[in-house]
mmCIF file of C-alpha atoms and ligand atoms in Angstrom:
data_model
loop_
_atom_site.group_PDB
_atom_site.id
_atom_site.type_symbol
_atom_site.label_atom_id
_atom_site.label_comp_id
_atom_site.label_asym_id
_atom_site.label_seq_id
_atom_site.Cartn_x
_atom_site.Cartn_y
_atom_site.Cartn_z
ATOM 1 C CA UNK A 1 -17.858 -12.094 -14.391
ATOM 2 C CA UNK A 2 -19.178 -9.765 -11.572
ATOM 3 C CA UNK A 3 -18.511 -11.106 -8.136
ATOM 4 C CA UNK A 4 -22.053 -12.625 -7.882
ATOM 5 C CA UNK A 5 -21.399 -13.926 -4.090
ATOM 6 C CA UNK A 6 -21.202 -10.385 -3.139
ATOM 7 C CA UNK A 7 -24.208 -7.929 -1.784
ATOM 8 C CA UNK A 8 -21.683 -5.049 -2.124
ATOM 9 C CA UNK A 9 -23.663 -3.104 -5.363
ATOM 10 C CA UNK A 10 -20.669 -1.128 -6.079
ATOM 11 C CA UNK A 11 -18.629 -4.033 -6.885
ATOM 12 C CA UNK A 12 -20.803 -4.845 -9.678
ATOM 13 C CA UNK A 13 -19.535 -4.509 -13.610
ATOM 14 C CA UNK A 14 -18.156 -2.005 -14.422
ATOM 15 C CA UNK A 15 -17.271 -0.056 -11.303
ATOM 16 C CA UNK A 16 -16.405 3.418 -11.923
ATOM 17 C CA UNK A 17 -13.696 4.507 -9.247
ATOM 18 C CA UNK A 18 -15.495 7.780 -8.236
ATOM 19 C CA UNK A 19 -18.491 6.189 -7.766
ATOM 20 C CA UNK A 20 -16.171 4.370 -4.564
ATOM 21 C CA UNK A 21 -14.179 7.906 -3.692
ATOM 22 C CA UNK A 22 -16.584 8.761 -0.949
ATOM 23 C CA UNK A 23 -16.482 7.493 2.268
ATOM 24 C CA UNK A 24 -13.238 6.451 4.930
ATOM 25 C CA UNK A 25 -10.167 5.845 3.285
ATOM 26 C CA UNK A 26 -8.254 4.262 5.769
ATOM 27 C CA UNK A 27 -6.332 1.347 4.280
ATOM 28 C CA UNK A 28 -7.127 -1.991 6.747
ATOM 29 C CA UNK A 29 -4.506 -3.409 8.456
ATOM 30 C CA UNK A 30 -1.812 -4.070 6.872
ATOM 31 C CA UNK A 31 -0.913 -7.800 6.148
ATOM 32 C CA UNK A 32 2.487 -8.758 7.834
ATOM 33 C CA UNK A 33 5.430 -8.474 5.743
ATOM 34 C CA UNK A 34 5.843 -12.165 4.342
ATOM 35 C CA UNK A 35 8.526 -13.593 1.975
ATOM 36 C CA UNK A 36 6.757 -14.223 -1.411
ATOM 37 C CA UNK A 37 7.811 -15.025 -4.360
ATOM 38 C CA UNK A 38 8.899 -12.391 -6.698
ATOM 39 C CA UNK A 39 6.907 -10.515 -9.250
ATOM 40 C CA UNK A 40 9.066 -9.448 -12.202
ATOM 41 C CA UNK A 41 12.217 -9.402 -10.655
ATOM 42 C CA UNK A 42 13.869 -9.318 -13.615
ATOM 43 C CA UNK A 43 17.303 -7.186 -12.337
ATOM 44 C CA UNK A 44 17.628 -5.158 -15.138
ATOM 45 C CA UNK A 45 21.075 -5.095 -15.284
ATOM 46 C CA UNK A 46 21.839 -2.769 -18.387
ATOM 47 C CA UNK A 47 21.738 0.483 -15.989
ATOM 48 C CA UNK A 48 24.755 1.975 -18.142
ATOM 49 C CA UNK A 49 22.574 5.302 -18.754
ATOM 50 C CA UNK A 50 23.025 4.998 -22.464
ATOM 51 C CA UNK A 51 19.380 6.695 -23.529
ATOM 52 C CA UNK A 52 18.122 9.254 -21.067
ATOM 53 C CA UNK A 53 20.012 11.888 -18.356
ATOM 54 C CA UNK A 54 17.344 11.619 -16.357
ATOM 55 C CA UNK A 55 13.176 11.571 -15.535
ATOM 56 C CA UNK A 56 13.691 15.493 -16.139
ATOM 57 C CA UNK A 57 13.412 14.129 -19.745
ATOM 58 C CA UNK A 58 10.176 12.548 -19.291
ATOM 59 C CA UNK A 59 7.215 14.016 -20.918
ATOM 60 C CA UNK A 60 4.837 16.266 -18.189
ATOM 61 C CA UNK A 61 2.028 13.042 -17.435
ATOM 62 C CA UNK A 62 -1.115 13.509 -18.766
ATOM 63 C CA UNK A 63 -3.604 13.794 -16.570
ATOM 64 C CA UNK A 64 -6.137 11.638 -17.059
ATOM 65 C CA UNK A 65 -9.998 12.695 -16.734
ATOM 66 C CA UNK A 66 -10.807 13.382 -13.367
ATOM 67 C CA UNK A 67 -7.601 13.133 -11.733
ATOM 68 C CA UNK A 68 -7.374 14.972 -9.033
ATOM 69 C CA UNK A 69 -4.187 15.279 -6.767
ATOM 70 C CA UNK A 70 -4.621 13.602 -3.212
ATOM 71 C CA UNK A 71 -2.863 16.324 -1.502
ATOM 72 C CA UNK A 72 -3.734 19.936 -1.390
ATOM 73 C CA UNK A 73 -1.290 22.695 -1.288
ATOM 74 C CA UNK A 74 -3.674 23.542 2.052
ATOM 75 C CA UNK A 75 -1.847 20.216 3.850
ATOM 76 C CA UNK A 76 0.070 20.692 6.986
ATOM 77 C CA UNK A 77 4.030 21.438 6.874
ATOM 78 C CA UNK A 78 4.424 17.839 7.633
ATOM 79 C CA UNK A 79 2.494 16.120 4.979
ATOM 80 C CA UNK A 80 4.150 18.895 2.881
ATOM 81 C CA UNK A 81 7.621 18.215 3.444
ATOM 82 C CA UNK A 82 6.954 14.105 3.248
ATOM 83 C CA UNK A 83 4.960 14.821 -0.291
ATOM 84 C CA UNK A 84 8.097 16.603 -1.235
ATOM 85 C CA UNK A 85 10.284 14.069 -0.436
ATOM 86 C CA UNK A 86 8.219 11.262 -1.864
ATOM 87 C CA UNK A 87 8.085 13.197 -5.394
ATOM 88 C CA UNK A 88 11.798 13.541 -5.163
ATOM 89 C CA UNK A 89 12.186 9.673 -4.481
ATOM 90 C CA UNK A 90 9.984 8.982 -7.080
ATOM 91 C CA UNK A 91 12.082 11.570 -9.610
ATOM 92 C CA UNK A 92 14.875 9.277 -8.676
ATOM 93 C CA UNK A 93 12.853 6.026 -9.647
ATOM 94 C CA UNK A 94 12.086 7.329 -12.956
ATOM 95 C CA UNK A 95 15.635 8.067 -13.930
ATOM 96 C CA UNK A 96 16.840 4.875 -12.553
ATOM 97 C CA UNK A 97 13.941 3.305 -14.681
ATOM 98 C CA UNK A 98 14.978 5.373 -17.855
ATOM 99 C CA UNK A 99 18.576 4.104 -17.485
ATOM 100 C CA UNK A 100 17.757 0.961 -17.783
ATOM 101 C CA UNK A 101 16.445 1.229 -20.802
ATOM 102 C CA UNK A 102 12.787 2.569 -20.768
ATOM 103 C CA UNK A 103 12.906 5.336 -23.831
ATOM 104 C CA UNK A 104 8.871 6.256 -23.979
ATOM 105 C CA UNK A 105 8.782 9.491 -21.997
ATOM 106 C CA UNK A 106 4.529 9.303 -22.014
ATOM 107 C CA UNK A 107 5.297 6.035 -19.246
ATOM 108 C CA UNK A 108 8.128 7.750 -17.784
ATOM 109 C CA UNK A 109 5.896 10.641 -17.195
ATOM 110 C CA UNK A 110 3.060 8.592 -15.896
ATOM 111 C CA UNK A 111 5.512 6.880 -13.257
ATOM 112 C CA UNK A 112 6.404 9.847 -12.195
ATOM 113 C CA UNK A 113 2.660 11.096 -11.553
ATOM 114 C CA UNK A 114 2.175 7.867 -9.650
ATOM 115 C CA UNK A 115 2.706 7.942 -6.058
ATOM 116 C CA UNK A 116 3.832 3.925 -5.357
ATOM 117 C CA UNK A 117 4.204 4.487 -1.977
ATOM 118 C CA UNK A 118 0.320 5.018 -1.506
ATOM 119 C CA UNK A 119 0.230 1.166 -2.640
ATOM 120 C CA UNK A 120 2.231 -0.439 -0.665
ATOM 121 C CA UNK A 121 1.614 -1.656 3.003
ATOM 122 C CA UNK A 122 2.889 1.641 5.641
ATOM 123 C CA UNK A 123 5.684 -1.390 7.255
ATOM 124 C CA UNK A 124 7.274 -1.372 3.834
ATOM 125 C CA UNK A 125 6.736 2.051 2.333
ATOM 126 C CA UNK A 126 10.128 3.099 2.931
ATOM 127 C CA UNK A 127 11.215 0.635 0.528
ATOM 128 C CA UNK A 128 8.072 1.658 -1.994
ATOM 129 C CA UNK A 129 11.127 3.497 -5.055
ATOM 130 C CA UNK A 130 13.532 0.485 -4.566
ATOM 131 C CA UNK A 131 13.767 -1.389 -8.052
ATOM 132 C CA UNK A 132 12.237 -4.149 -6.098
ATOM 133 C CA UNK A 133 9.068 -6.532 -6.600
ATOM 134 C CA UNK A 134 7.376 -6.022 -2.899
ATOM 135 C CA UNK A 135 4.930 -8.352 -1.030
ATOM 136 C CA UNK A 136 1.152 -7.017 -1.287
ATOM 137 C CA UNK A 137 -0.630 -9.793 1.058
ATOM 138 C CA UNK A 138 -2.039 -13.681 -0.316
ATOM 139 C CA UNK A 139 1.091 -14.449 -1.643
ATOM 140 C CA UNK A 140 1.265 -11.380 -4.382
ATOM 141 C CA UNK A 141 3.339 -9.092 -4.733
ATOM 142 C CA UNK A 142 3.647 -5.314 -5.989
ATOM 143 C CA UNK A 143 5.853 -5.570 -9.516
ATOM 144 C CA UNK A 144 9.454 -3.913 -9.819
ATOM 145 C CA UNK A 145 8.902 -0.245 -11.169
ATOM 146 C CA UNK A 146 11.379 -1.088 -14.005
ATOM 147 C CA UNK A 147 8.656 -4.356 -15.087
ATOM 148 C CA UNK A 148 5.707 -1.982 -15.211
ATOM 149 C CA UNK A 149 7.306 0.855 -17.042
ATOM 150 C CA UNK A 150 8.857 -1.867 -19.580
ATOM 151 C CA UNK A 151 5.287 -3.681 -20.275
ATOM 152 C CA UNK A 152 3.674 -0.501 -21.042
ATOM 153 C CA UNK A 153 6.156 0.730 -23.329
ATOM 154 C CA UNK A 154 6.166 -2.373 -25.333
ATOM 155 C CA UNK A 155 1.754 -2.518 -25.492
ATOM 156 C CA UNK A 156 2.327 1.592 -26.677
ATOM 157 C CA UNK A 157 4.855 0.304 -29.528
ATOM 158 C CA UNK A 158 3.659 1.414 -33.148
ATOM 159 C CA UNK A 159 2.758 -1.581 -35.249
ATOM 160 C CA UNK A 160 2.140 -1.688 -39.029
ATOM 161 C CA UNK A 161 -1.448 -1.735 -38.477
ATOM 162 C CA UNK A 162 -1.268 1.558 -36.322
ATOM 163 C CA UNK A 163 1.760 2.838 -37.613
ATOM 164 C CA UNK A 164 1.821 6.268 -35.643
ATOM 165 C CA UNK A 165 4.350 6.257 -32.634
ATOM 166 C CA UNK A 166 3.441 7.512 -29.329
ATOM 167 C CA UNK A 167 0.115 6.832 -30.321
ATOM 168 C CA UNK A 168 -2.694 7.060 -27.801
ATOM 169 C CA UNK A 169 -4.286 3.999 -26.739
ATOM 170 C CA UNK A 170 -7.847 4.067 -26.411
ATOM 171 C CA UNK A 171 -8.813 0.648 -24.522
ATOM 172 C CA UNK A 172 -6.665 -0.821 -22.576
ATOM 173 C CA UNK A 173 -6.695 -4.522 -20.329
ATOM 174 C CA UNK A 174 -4.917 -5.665 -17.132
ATOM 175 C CA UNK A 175 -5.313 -8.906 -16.110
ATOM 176 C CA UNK A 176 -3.859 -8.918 -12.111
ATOM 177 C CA UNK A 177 -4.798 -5.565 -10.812
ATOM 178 C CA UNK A 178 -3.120 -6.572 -7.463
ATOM 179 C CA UNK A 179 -2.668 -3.856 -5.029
ATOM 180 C CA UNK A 180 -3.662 -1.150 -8.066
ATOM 181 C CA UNK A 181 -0.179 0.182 -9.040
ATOM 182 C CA UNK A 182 0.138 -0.536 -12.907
ATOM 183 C CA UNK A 183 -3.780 -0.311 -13.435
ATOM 184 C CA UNK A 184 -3.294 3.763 -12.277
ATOM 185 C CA UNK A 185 0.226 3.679 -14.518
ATOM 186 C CA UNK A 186 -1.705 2.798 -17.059
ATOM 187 C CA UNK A 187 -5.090 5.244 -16.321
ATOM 188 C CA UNK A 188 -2.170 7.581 -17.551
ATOM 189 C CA UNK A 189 -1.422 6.453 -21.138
ATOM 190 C CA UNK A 190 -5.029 5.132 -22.297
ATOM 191 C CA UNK A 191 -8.385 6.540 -22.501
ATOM 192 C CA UNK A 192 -9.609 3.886 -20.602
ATOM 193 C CA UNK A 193 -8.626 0.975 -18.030
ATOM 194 C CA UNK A 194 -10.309 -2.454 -17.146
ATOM 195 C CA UNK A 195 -8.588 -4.127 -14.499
ATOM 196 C CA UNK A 196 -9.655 -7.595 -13.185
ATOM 197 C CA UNK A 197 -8.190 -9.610 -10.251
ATOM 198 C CA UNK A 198 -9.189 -13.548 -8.743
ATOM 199 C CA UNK A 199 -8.426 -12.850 -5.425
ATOM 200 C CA UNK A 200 -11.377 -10.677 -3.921
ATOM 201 C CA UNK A 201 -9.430 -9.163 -0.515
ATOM 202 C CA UNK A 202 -7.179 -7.666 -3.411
ATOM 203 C CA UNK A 203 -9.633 -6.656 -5.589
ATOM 204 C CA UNK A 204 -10.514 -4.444 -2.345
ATOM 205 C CA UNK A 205 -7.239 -3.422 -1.484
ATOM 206 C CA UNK A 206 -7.247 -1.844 -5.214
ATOM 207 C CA UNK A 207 -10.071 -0.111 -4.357
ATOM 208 C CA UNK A 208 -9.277 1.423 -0.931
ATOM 209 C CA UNK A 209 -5.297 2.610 -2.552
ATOM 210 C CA UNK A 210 -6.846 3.957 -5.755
ATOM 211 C CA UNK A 211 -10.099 5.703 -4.165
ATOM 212 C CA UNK A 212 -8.168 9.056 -3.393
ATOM 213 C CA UNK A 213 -6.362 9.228 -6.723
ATOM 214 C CA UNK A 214 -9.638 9.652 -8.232
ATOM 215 C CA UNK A 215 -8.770 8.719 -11.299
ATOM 216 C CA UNK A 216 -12.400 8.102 -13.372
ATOM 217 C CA UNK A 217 -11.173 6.287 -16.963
ATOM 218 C CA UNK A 218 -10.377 2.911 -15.228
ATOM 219 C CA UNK A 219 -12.400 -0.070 -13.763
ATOM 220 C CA UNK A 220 -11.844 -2.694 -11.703
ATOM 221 C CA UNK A 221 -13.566 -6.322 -11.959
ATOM 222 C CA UNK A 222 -13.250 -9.259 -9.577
ATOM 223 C CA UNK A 223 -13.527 -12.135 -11.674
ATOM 224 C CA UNK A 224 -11.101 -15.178 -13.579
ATOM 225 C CA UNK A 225 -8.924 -13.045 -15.876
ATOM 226 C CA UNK A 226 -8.091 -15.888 -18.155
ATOM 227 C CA UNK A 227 -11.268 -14.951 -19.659
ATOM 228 C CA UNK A 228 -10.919 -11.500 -20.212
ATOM 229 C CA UNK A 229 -13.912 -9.279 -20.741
ATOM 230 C CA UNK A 230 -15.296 -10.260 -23.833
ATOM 231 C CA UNK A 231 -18.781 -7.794 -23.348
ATOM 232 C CA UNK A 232 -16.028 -4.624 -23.550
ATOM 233 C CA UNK A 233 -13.581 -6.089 -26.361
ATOM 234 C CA UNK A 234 -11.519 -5.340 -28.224
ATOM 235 C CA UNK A 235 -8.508 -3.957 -26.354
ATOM 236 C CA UNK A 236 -5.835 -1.502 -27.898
ATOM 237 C CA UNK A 237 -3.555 -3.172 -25.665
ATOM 238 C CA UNK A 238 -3.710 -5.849 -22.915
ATOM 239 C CA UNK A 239 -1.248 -6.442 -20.117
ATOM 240 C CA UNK A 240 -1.020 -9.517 -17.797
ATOM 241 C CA UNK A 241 0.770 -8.922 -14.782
ATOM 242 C CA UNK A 242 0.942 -12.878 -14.022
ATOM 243 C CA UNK A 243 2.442 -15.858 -15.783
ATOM 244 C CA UNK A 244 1.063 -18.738 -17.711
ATOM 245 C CA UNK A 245 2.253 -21.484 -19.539
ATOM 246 C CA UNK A 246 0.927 -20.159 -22.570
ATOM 247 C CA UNK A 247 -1.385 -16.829 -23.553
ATOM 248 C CA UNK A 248 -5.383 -17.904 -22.994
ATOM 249 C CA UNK A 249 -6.879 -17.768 -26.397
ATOM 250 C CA UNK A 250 -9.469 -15.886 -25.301
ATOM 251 C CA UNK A 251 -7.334 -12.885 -25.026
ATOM 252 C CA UNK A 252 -5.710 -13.405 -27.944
ATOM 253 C CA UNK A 253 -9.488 -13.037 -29.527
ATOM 254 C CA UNK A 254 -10.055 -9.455 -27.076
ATOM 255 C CA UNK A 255 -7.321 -7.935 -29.035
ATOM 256 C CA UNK A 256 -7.436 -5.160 -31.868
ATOM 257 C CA UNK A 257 -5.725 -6.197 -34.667
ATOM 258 C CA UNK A 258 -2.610 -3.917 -34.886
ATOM 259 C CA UNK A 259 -2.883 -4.229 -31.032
ATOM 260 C CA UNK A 260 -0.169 -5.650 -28.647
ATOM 261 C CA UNK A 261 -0.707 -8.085 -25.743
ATOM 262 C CA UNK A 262 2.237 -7.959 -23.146
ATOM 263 C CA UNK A 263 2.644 -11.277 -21.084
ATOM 264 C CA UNK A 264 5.048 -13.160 -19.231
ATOM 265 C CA UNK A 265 5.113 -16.803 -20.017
ATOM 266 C CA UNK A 266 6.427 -19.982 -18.455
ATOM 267 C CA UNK A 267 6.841 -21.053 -15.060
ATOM 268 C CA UNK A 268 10.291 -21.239 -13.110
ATOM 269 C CA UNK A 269 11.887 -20.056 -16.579
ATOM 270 C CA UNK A 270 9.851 -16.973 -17.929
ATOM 271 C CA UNK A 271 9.851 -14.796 -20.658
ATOM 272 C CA UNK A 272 8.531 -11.393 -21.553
ATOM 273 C CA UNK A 273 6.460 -11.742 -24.757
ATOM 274 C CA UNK A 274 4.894 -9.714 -26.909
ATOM 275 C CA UNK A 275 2.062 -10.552 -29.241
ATOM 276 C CA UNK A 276 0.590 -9.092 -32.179
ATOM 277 C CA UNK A 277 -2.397 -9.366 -33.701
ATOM 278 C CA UNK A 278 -2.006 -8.474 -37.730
ATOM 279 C CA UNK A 279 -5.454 -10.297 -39.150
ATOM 280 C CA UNK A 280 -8.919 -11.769 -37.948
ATOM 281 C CA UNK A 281 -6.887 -15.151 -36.966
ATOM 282 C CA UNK A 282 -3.007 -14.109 -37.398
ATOM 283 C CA UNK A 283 -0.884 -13.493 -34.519
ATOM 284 C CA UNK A 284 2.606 -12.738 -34.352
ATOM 285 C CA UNK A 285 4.978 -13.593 -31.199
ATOM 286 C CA UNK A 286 8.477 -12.120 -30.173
ATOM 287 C CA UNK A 287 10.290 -12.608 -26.554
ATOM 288 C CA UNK A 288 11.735 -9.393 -25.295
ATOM 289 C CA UNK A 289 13.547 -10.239 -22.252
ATOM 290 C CA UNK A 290 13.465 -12.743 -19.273
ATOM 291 C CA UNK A 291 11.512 -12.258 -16.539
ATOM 292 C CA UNK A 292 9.811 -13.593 -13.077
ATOM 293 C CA UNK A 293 6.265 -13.133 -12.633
ATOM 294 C CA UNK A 294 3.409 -15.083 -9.611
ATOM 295 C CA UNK A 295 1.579 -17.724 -11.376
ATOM 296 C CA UNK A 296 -1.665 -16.813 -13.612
ATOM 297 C CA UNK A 297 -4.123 -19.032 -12.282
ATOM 298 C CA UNK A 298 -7.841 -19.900 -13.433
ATOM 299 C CA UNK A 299 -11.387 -19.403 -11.310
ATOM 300 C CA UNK A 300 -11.698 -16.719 -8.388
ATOM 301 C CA UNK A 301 -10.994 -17.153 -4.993
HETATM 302 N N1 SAH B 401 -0.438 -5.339 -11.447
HETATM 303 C C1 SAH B 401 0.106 -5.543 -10.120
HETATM 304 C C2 SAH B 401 0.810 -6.867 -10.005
HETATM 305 C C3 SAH B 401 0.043 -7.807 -9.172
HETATM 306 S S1 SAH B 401 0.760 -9.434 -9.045
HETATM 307 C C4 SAH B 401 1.028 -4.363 -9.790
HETATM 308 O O1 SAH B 401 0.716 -3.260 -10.139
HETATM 309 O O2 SAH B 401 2.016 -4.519 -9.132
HETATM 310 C C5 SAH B 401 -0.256 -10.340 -10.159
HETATM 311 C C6 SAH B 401 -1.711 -10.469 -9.795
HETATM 312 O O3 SAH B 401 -2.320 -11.309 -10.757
HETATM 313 C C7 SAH B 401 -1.995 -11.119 -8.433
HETATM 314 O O4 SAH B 401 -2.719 -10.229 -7.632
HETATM 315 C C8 SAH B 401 -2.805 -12.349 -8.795
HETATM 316 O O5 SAH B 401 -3.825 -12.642 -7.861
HETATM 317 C C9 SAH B 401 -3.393 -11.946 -10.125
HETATM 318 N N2 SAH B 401 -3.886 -13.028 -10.976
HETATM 319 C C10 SAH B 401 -3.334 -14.250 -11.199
HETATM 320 N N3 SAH B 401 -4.117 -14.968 -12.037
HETATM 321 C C11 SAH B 401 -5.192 -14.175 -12.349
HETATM 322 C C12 SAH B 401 -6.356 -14.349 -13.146
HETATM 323 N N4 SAH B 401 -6.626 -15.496 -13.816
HETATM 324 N N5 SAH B 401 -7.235 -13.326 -13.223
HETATM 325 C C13 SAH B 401 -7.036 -12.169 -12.558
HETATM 326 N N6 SAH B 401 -5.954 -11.948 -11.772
HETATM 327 C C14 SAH B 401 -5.045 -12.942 -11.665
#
């Protein structure tokens, strides 16, 4: 599964993110803004602030090992006063995200630790805390805040088999890193993170916006997704952050039992669902809410 056309050594299996946190981290040029089609644009449209007052509620993030903040107190007045107003913007993401429904104050928390608008292209980071899916270059796009914060809650659900709510999850899968954004949401609620993408300029781009997060418990793997990683299996939870017309089995056999996989499914007409493994060859399936996700699609390119 390692990009085997590549002489780049550092993108070989597994590739720990501070072993990449060297060097310049200017972002390449940005791709031009294009009209894509939308990643999880499902409008959430039950904003009625029924649950939470606010992302004041939200649990402080954990920090996960070897985070370390990309700004320094030591930053000019300028960067100072931007970081400000990003973290306030970003406050105001949360709550809108926690109005609509999102109740798990660990994700809440890690959204809020997550600056979004270090993922997104500089032409369109003004619009980096709108509840928006956002283009991210070769036709992918960035998914809607309230999409990530929703999949994560429902893969961090108790189940029978691990019964014990707001449990931590130990081993976690993306499949669809994209820019990076959910894979460091994620690096937030789990011990550890594998993240693989099929489009290798992508797989880069992941790399350049995570390298000054630092953030040491996740990995990132060029490579078909539909196969999963079955040399690191099993998963306490895997996420995929594109659609198929069904789940490919091989996940399905990458999960924990007692574990949940979170996947959109279908093709104009999607739905969120959310499988469970309960026994060696026993899955169970419910749909939690439409949705619009890009296409899953097999091989690398
Ligand atoms: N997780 C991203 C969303 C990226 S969009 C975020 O944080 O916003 C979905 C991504 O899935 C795209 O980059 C697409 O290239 C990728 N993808 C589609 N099929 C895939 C596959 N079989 N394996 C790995 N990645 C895949």
């Amino acid at each position: 599964m390692s990009d085997g056309h590549s002489t780049d050594k550092r993108s070989t299996f597994p590739l720990p993110l501070s072993s990449v946190t060297g060097g310049a981290g200017r972002k390449p040029a940005a791709p031009a803004p294009v009209a894509t089609p939308q990643t999880a644009t499902r409008n959430a449209s039950s904003a009625t602030g029924t649950s939470r007052s606010g992302a004041a509620a939200a649990a402080p993030a954990p920090r996960p090992p070897g985070y370390a903040q990309a700004h320094t107190p030591s930053a000019p007045v300028a960067q100072r006063s931007e970081l400000m107003a990003s973290e306030a913007v970003r406050r105001a993401m949360v709550a809108r995200v926690a109005r609509q429904g999102v109740k798990d104050g660990v994700v809440l928390g890690a959204m809020e630790a997550v600056p979004r608008h270090l993922f997104i292209e500089p032409a369109l980071s003004a619009q980096a805390y709108i509840d928006a899916s956002l283009p991210i270059g070769h036709n992918q796009t960035i998914s809607q805040p309230y999409i990530v914060a929703r999949m994560i809650e429902a893969m961090r659900e108790a189940t029978r088999a691990s019964p014990q709510e707001g449990r931590q999850l130990g081993r976690v899968l993306e499949i669809g890193t994209g820019c990076g954004y959910q894979a460091a949401v994620l690096s937030f609620v789990a011990r550890e993170v594998y993240s693989i993408e099929r489009i290798k300029p992508l797989h880069e781009l992941a790399k350049t916006n995570l390298r000054p997060l630092r953030i040491s418990n996740l990995r990132l793997q060029y490579g078909d997704g539909m196969l999963g990683l079955p040399q690191v299996a099993p998963f306490d939870g895997i996420i995929l952050a594109a659609a198929g017309l069904e789940v490919p089995r091989a996940l399905l056999e990458q999960l924990a039992i007692g574990a949940h996989l979170v996947a959109p499914v279908g093709a104009q007409v999607q739905r969120l669902e959310r499988i469970t493994r309960i026994g060696k060859s026993e899955w169970a399936s419910e749909t939690l809410e439409a949705c619009h996700f890009v296409p899953l699609r097999p091989g690398t390119i």
